[in-house]
Amino acid sequence: MNHFPEAWGRPRDDIYGSYNPQFLPNSHAQQSGHPTTHTQSPIVTGTSVIAVKYKDGVVIAADNLASYGSLARFTDVHRLKPFNKKAVVGFGGDVSDMQYLDRLLNSLDVKENYSHGHDDAESDKALMSAKNLHTYLSKVMYKRRSDFNPLWNALLVCGLSEDGTPFLASVDLLGTTFSAPTLATGFGAHLAQPILRRVVPDEAASKALDKEAAVAAVKECMKVLFYRDARSMNEYSIAVVDKSGVDLKQKEKLEGQSWAFAEQIKGYGTQTV
Amino acid sequence: MASISSFAMPSEAPTYSFAAAQSASGQPRQHGFYPYTDNGGSTLGISGDSFTILAGDTRSTSGYNINTRYAPKLFKLGGSGPNHEGSKIVLSVVGFAADGNALQERLDTIVKMYKYQHGKDISVHACAQRLSHILYNKRFFPYYVHAILGGIDEEGKGALYSYDPVGSYEREQCRAAGAAASLIMPFLDNQVNLKNQYDPNSGPGLEKVQRVPKPLDRTTVEEIVRDAFTSAVERHIEVGDGLQMMIITKDGIEEVYTPLKQD
Amino acid sequence: MFRNNYDNDSVTFSPQGRIFQVEYAQEAVKQGSVVVGIVSKTHAVLAALKRNAEELSSYQQKIIPIDAHYGLALAGLASDARVLSNFMKQQSLASRLTYDRPIALADITARIGDRAQTNTQQYGKRPYGVGLLIAGVDARGPHLFEFQPSGVTQEMVACGIGARSQMARTYLERHLESFESSSRDELIKHALRAVKESLSQDKELTLDNTSLAVSGVDEPFKLYEGEEVVNFLETTFERREEGDEGQAAGEGMEVDS
């Protein structure tokens, strides 16, 4: 009896000879002669993405850092990707999977423009909305998780829906989707979401919120995230989507930091209280 | 144990197909991909003489986080257009929300194609069996959900079907599912099926006579549903925020939303 | 009996550059009873004359609702239309599932156009023997598209296909200017009158043989048949009695040249 579960049910080489991978279909064999293996963990990663809906649009932000484990590896990676003037997608998680999705979205955009043509007000109505994009991405993510080959990301999709109302929703590597007036992925779900919910507790509050207040709340959250999230940095991208289009800034610096609180922290490292 | 694959098998022991693949990475692996999660929440359904009520809270969770306070777990099936006008069947799903949505979309498409191909609405009975087949067909990679299906049967009576994740199903008077199922179900047993309620005029011990359950009227059922959820909210952290109720009668579906505690 | 040697399949051109099988398929469209479609700025309407094969049989289905926002009317082989409409239904559901949006009418028309075209270029295939009018409302407003067995599709303001449809088209051409600004009711009247024009003298539009479908901005595609069309017929043809000029002009025209 062999106690390794991997061996259970497998033909023994000393009886049957070693497995001949020639008989595996191409999709399963590749060159190695072993079964296909899939991503088991993310490698280069981006941290939180946060977003808030306000009365006539959405504000979204993510910093420009791509980490390699605990190493701050790339410091100029833009994790907010605009899509056709109506939507922005914010990516957390694996950066190479983000780049794959970005290529996917670009080809989708080309396809859309090819079939809907013209650049006029009438055609703008037929453009894919943020809601359409979110539905599409959720299907992509769910399909990949069902194939046991996940895209290791948490996405926020924001912008306008067909009727022009602000839209904000999330998808993750499992294909789980949800929508709320404020959303945050990763560490942001713990650190930024409570702050954002204090500003925008419900849908009604978001309908009363103006752009300046929304931007201020998001900037404040980016600062808190930089204070506490060890995988974050002080340069970030921020985008505002409203009916005039996407206003994306990719080189913002955190303002008005105060590390005074750091002195109060006790109980870590070599300190003696 | 870090990882079985990091062990090299003793050389005299027999080897197995793909054994090399198992030890190829050598180093311990950090993650495996687990394709499921639990999004919490609870649902319940009660059928009456001429109606069925389905209800579910609207909170969606990941661990201790609240994803959103409004993520419906009740879905109208069939009907026309995105708002399912004219629909008379409701599906509730609780468990892994992504699977729940996928399941709901599949069944909705089937119900719509049935209408297109046969020129009439599918019966709840047929829809219930179809749902069972969908779940069973994916038994080796199940939809991780507890589904409850409600509607009006061909005799005009309330119909309620409940499922396990691999398609085993049964028509019932009432059923609670999801995170707080173990809190709500005993309450339903007692209040709907009158379990452990005895005729006070009957004798002691073995002579005790169980009260006989009979179909409840709509207002009573709505009260039971509300009580079940307000209580569940107090005792279960994954339940709360809002209560979505759908009341299915021969005239269609009435939808009611009432807030629950957000703590 | 045979016209020539170049009509045995749909992949061989005649020396004159024609594909006879496709042209024959277009004749099949003319065997079907008449259907008419019109669009205004706000609505799209389909009207059709249903035939019954014999007194004892039921009437054929001329208008098929596909999705909440559009449907089609057919003239020609109904079974071919069913294949196409099943495909369209699937594509429409797929659009709603993957993008959560109603499929654009231009898109779905292009897709069946492409399908029909492959039938004219592959050996052993046969062109669809049916013409379609696809009408409805999408993100860019009301539309009417015509589909032909050759795979040709075009957007129309008004269109009539099927047996004796020339008379209907003449009526539509005569009233072309008024369609764009027509109200829902006016558009329905125009559609029904256009169908009426194509009827042979001994025939009338009745609740049994009339199909009507309307869709508009914020109004889902709905098919009206039987009792539901009585009202439309009454309001349309009451006025007809007073001034029925133009009928004589239509009468003498040649059918489906």
mmCIF file with all atom_site columns, C-alpha atoms in Angstrom, chain A residues 2-8 10-14 18-19 21 24 33-35 39-42 135 139 142 144-150 152 172-183 186 189-190 193 197 201-202, chain B residues 1 3-5 7-10 13-22 24 29-37 39 60-62 65-71 96-103 105 138 141-143 262:
data_model
loop_
_atom_site.group_PDB
_atom_site.id
_atom_site.type_symbol
_atom_site.label_atom_id
_atom_site.label_alt_id
_atom_site.label_comp_id
_atom_site.label_asym_id
_atom_site.label_entity_id
_atom_site.label_seq_id
_atom_site.pdbx_PDB_ins_code
_atom_site.Cartn_x
_atom_site.Cartn_y
_atom_site.Cartn_z
_atom_site.occupancy
_atom_site.B_iso_or_equiv
_atom_site.pdbx_formal_charge
_atom_site.auth_seq_id
_atom_site.auth_comp_id
_atom_site.auth_asym_id
_atom_site.auth_atom_id
_atom_site.pdbx_PDB_model_num
ATOM 1   C CA . ASN A 1 2   ? 1.363   3.360  -0.981  1.00 0.00 ? 2   ASN A CA 1
ATOM 2   C CA . HIS A 1 3   ? 0.427   6.170  1.312   1.00 0.00 ? 3   HIS A CA 1
ATOM 3   C CA . PHE A 1 4   ? 1.010   9.028  -1.089  1.00 0.00 ? 4   PHE A CA 1
ATOM 4   C CA . PRO A 1 5   ? -2.357  10.141 -2.455  1.00 0.00 ? 5   PRO A CA 1
ATOM 5   C CA . GLU A 1 6   ? -0.674  11.153 -5.719  1.00 0.00 ? 6   GLU A CA 1
ATOM 6   C CA . ALA A 1 7   ? -0.020  7.523  -6.462  1.00 0.00 ? 7   ALA A CA 1
ATOM 7   C CA . TRP A 1 8   ? -3.525  6.262  -5.788  1.00 0.00 ? 8   TRP A CA 1
ATOM 8   C CA . ARG A 1 10  ? -2.167  5.414  -11.030 1.00 0.00 ? 10  ARG A CA 1
ATOM 9   C CA . PRO A 1 11  ? -0.646  2.514  -12.962 1.00 0.00 ? 11  PRO A CA 1
ATOM 10  C CA . ARG A 1 12  ? 2.645   1.313  -11.523 1.00 0.00 ? 12  ARG A CA 1
ATOM 11  C CA . ASP A 1 13  ? 5.611   1.794  -13.827 1.00 0.00 ? 13  ASP A CA 1
ATOM 12  C CA . ASP A 1 14  ? 7.203   -1.543 -12.865 1.00 0.00 ? 14  ASP A CA 1
ATOM 13  C CA . SER A 1 18  ? 6.185   4.345  -17.705 1.00 0.00 ? 18  SER A CA 1
ATOM 14  C CA . TYR A 1 19  ? 3.371   6.381  -19.147 1.00 0.00 ? 19  TYR A CA 1
ATOM 15  C CA . PRO A 1 21  ? 2.666   10.959 -23.029 1.00 0.00 ? 21  PRO A CA 1
ATOM 16  C CA . LEU A 1 24  ? -2.141  12.682 -24.324 1.00 0.00 ? 24  LEU A CA 1
ATOM 17  C CA . GLY A 1 33  ? 5.133   15.071 -21.418 1.00 0.00 ? 33  GLY A CA 1
ATOM 18  C CA . HIS A 1 34  ? 3.408   15.952 -18.194 1.00 0.00 ? 34  HIS A CA 1
ATOM 19  C CA . PRO A 1 35  ? -0.135  17.109 -17.658 1.00 0.00 ? 35  PRO A CA 1
ATOM 20  C CA . THR A 1 39  ? -0.861  29.137 -11.915 1.00 0.00 ? 39  THR A CA 1
ATOM 21  C CA . GLN A 1 40  ? -0.834  28.171 -8.270  1.00 0.00 ? 40  GLN A CA 1
ATOM 22  C CA . SER A 1 41  ? -0.007  31.610 -6.917  1.00 0.00 ? 41  SER A CA 1
ATOM 23  C CA . PRO A 1 42  ? 0.525   35.120 -8.148  1.00 0.00 ? 42  PRO A CA 1
ATOM 24  C CA . THR A 1 135 ? -20.553 41.338 -17.074 1.00 0.00 ? 135 THR A CA 1
ATOM 25  C CA . LYS A 1 139 ? -17.674 35.633 -17.439 1.00 0.00 ? 139 LYS A CA 1
ATOM 26  C CA . TYR A 1 142 ? -15.537 32.586 -13.918 1.00 0.00 ? 142 TYR A CA 1
ATOM 27  C CA . ARG A 1 144 ? -10.981 30.588 -16.054 1.00 0.00 ? 144 ARG A CA 1
ATOM 28  C CA . ARG A 1 145 ? -11.636 29.568 -12.458 1.00 0.00 ? 145 ARG A CA 1
ATOM 29  C CA . SER A 1 146 ? -13.891 26.764 -13.705 1.00 0.00 ? 146 SER A CA 1
ATOM 30  C CA . ASP A 1 147 ? -11.000 25.553 -15.887 1.00 0.00 ? 147 ASP A CA 1
ATOM 31  C CA . PHE A 1 148 ? -8.800  25.568 -12.783 1.00 0.00 ? 148 PHE A CA 1
ATOM 32  C CA . ASN A 1 149 ? -6.648  28.135 -14.531 1.00 0.00 ? 149 ASN A CA 1
ATOM 33  C CA . PRO A 1 150 ? -7.555  31.342 -12.745 1.00 0.00 ? 150 PRO A CA 1
ATOM 34  C CA . TRP A 1 152 ? -5.175  35.870 -10.269 1.00 0.00 ? 152 TRP A CA 1
ATOM 35  C CA . ASP A 1 172 ? -12.314 38.389 -8.446  1.00 0.00 ? 172 ASP A CA 1
ATOM 36  C CA . LEU A 1 173 ? -10.371 35.302 -9.476  1.00 0.00 ? 173 LEU A CA 1
ATOM 37  C CA . LEU A 1 174 ? -13.272 33.045 -8.485  1.00 0.00 ? 174 LEU A CA 1
ATOM 38  C CA . GLY A 1 175 ? -15.742 34.957 -10.611 1.00 0.00 ? 175 GLY A CA 1
ATOM 39  C CA . THR A 1 176 ? -17.506 36.332 -7.550  1.00 0.00 ? 176 THR A CA 1
ATOM 40  C CA . THR A 1 177 ? -19.215 39.606 -8.378  1.00 0.00 ? 177 THR A CA 1
ATOM 41  C CA . PHE A 1 178 ? -20.801 42.313 -6.293  1.00 0.00 ? 178 PHE A CA 1
ATOM 42  C CA . SER A 1 179 ? -21.638 45.965 -6.493  1.00 0.00 ? 179 SER A CA 1
ATOM 43  C CA . ALA A 1 180 ? -21.730 48.680 -3.837  1.00 0.00 ? 180 ALA A CA 1
ATOM 44  C CA . PRO A 1 181 ? -21.435 52.487 -3.548  1.00 0.00 ? 181 PRO A CA 1
ATOM 45  C CA . THR A 1 182 ? -17.875 52.053 -2.258  1.00 0.00 ? 182 THR A CA 1
ATOM 46  C CA . LEU A 1 183 ? -15.542 49.161 -3.017  1.00 0.00 ? 183 LEU A CA 1
ATOM 47  C CA . GLY A 1 186 ? -7.122  43.482 -1.057  1.00 0.00 ? 186 GLY A CA 1
ATOM 48  C CA . ALA A 1 189 ? -11.146 45.995 1.993   1.00 0.00 ? 189 ALA A CA 1
ATOM 49  C CA . HIS A 1 190 ? -9.881  46.110 5.570   1.00 0.00 ? 190 HIS A CA 1
ATOM 50  C CA . GLN A 1 193 ? -13.580 50.389 3.030   1.00 0.00 ? 193 GLN A CA 1
ATOM 51  C CA . ARG A 1 197 ? -18.357 53.660 4.205   1.00 0.00 ? 197 ARG A CA 1
ATOM 52  C CA . PRO A 1 201 ? -22.894 54.618 4.016   1.00 0.00 ? 201 PRO A CA 1
ATOM 53  C CA . ASP A 1 202 ? -25.462 53.815 1.342   1.00 0.00 ? 202 ASP A CA 1
ATOM 54  C CA . MET B 2 1   ? 3.101   18.782 6.259   1.00 0.00 ? 1   MET B CA 1
ATOM 55  C CA . SER B 2 3   ? 4.015   19.389 0.676   1.00 0.00 ? 3   SER B CA 1
ATOM 56  C CA . ILE B 2 4   ? 3.955   15.738 -0.132  1.00 0.00 ? 4   ILE B CA 1
ATOM 57  C CA . SER B 2 5   ? 5.541   16.405 -3.460  1.00 0.00 ? 5   SER B CA 1
ATOM 58  C CA . PHE B 2 7   ? 9.458   13.974 -0.676  1.00 0.00 ? 7   PHE B CA 1
ATOM 59  C CA . ALA B 2 8   ? 11.521  11.868 -3.029  1.00 0.00 ? 8   ALA B CA 1
ATOM 60  C CA . MET B 2 9   ? 10.203  8.357  -3.168  1.00 0.00 ? 9   MET B CA 1
ATOM 61  C CA . PRO B 2 10  ? 12.558  5.597  -1.998  1.00 0.00 ? 10  PRO B CA 1
ATOM 62  C CA . ALA B 2 13  ? 9.722   1.514  -4.226  1.00 0.00 ? 13  ALA B CA 1
ATOM 63  C CA . PRO B 2 14  ? 7.638   1.329  -7.398  1.00 0.00 ? 14  PRO B CA 1
ATOM 64  C CA . THR B 2 15  ? 7.182   4.557  -9.315  1.00 0.00 ? 15  THR B CA 1
ATOM 65  C CA . TYR B 2 16  ? 3.983   5.753  -10.848 1.00 0.00 ? 16  TYR B CA 1
ATOM 66  C CA . SER B 2 17  ? 2.924   7.556  -13.952 1.00 0.00 ? 17  SER B CA 1
ATOM 67  C CA . PHE B 2 18  ? 3.467   11.321 -13.691 1.00 0.00 ? 18  PHE B CA 1
ATOM 68  C CA . ALA B 2 19  ? 5.515   10.824 -10.564 1.00 0.00 ? 19  ALA B CA 1
ATOM 69  C CA . ALA B 2 20  ? 8.163   13.127 -12.014 1.00 0.00 ? 20  ALA B CA 1
ATOM 70  C CA . ALA B 2 21  ? 5.642   15.878 -12.384 1.00 0.00 ? 21  ALA B CA 1
ATOM 71  C CA . GLN B 2 22  ? 4.784   15.604 -8.730  1.00 0.00 ? 22  GLN B CA 1
ATOM 72  C CA . ALA B 2 24  ? 9.371   18.524 -10.400 1.00 0.00 ? 24  ALA B CA 1
ATOM 73  C CA . ARG B 2 29  ? 4.327   25.194 -2.827  1.00 0.00 ? 29  ARG B CA 1
ATOM 74  C CA . GLN B 2 30  ? 2.767   28.248 -1.304  1.00 0.00 ? 30  GLN B CA 1
ATOM 75  C CA . HIS B 2 31  ? -0.789  28.037 -2.553  1.00 0.00 ? 31  HIS B CA 1
ATOM 76  C CA . GLY B 2 32  ? -3.106  25.652 -4.208  1.00 0.00 ? 32  GLY B CA 1
ATOM 77  C CA . PHE B 2 33  ? -6.021  27.108 -6.019  1.00 0.00 ? 33  PHE B CA 1
ATOM 78  C CA . TYR B 2 34  ? -9.304  26.431 -4.304  1.00 0.00 ? 34  TYR B CA 1
ATOM 79  C CA . PRO B 2 35  ? -12.144 27.270 -6.672  1.00 0.00 ? 35  PRO B CA 1
ATOM 80  C CA . TYR B 2 36  ? -14.822 27.878 -4.043  1.00 0.00 ? 36  TYR B CA 1
ATOM 81  C CA . THR B 2 37  ? -15.630 30.403 -1.384  1.00 0.00 ? 37  THR B CA 1
ATOM 82  C CA . ASN B 2 39  ? -20.419 34.192 0.532   1.00 0.00 ? 39  ASN B CA 1
ATOM 83  C CA . SER B 2 60  ? -22.630 39.209 0.751   1.00 0.00 ? 60  SER B CA 1
ATOM 84  C CA . THR B 2 61  ? -19.531 38.331 2.778   1.00 0.00 ? 61  THR B CA 1
ATOM 85  C CA . SER B 2 62  ? -15.953 37.154 2.391   1.00 0.00 ? 62  SER B CA 1
ATOM 86  C CA . ASN B 2 65  ? -15.650 41.349 5.424   1.00 0.00 ? 65  ASN B CA 1
ATOM 87  C CA . ILE B 2 66  ? -18.937 42.562 4.065   1.00 0.00 ? 66  ILE B CA 1
ATOM 88  C CA . ASN B 2 67  ? -18.629 42.718 0.272   1.00 0.00 ? 67  ASN B CA 1
ATOM 89  C CA . THR B 2 68  ? -21.858 44.574 -0.164  1.00 0.00 ? 68  THR B CA 1
ATOM 90  C CA . ARG B 2 69  ? -25.094 45.160 1.672   1.00 0.00 ? 69  ARG B CA 1
ATOM 91  C CA . TYR B 2 70  ? -27.192 44.512 -1.395  1.00 0.00 ? 70  TYR B CA 1
ATOM 92  C CA . ALA B 2 71  ? -26.564 41.350 -3.409  1.00 0.00 ? 71  ALA B CA 1
ATOM 93  C CA . PHE B 2 96  ? -20.875 30.313 -3.427  1.00 0.00 ? 96  PHE B CA 1
ATOM 94  C CA . ALA B 2 97  ? -22.342 33.361 -5.159  1.00 0.00 ? 97  ALA B CA 1
ATOM 95  C CA . ALA B 2 98  ? -20.472 32.986 -8.474  1.00 0.00 ? 98  ALA B CA 1
ATOM 96  C CA . ASP B 2 99  ? -21.824 29.459 -8.865  1.00 0.00 ? 99  ASP B CA 1
ATOM 97  C CA . GLY B 2 100 ? -25.235 30.703 -7.796  1.00 0.00 ? 100 GLY B CA 1
ATOM 98  C CA . ASN B 2 101 ? -25.260 33.328 -10.532 1.00 0.00 ? 101 ASN B CA 1
ATOM 99  C CA . ALA B 2 102 ? -24.023 30.873 -13.140 1.00 0.00 ? 102 ALA B CA 1
ATOM 100 C CA . LEU B 2 103 ? -26.694 28.378 -12.136 1.00 0.00 ? 103 LEU B CA 1
ATOM 101 C CA . GLU B 2 105 ? -28.376 32.170 -15.681 1.00 0.00 ? 105 GLU B CA 1
ATOM 102 C CA . LYS B 2 138 ? -21.927 18.854 -12.531 1.00 0.00 ? 138 LYS B CA 1
ATOM 103 C CA . PHE B 2 141 ? -17.323 19.784 -9.859  1.00 0.00 ? 141 PHE B CA 1
ATOM 104 C CA . PRO B 2 142 ? -20.515 20.893 -8.171  1.00 0.00 ? 142 PRO B CA 1
ATOM 105 C CA . TYR B 2 143 ? -22.242 24.221 -8.070  1.00 0.00 ? 143 TYR B CA 1
ATOM 106 C CA . GLN B 2 262 ? -26.423 46.275 9.421   1.00 0.00 ? 262 GLN B CA 1
#
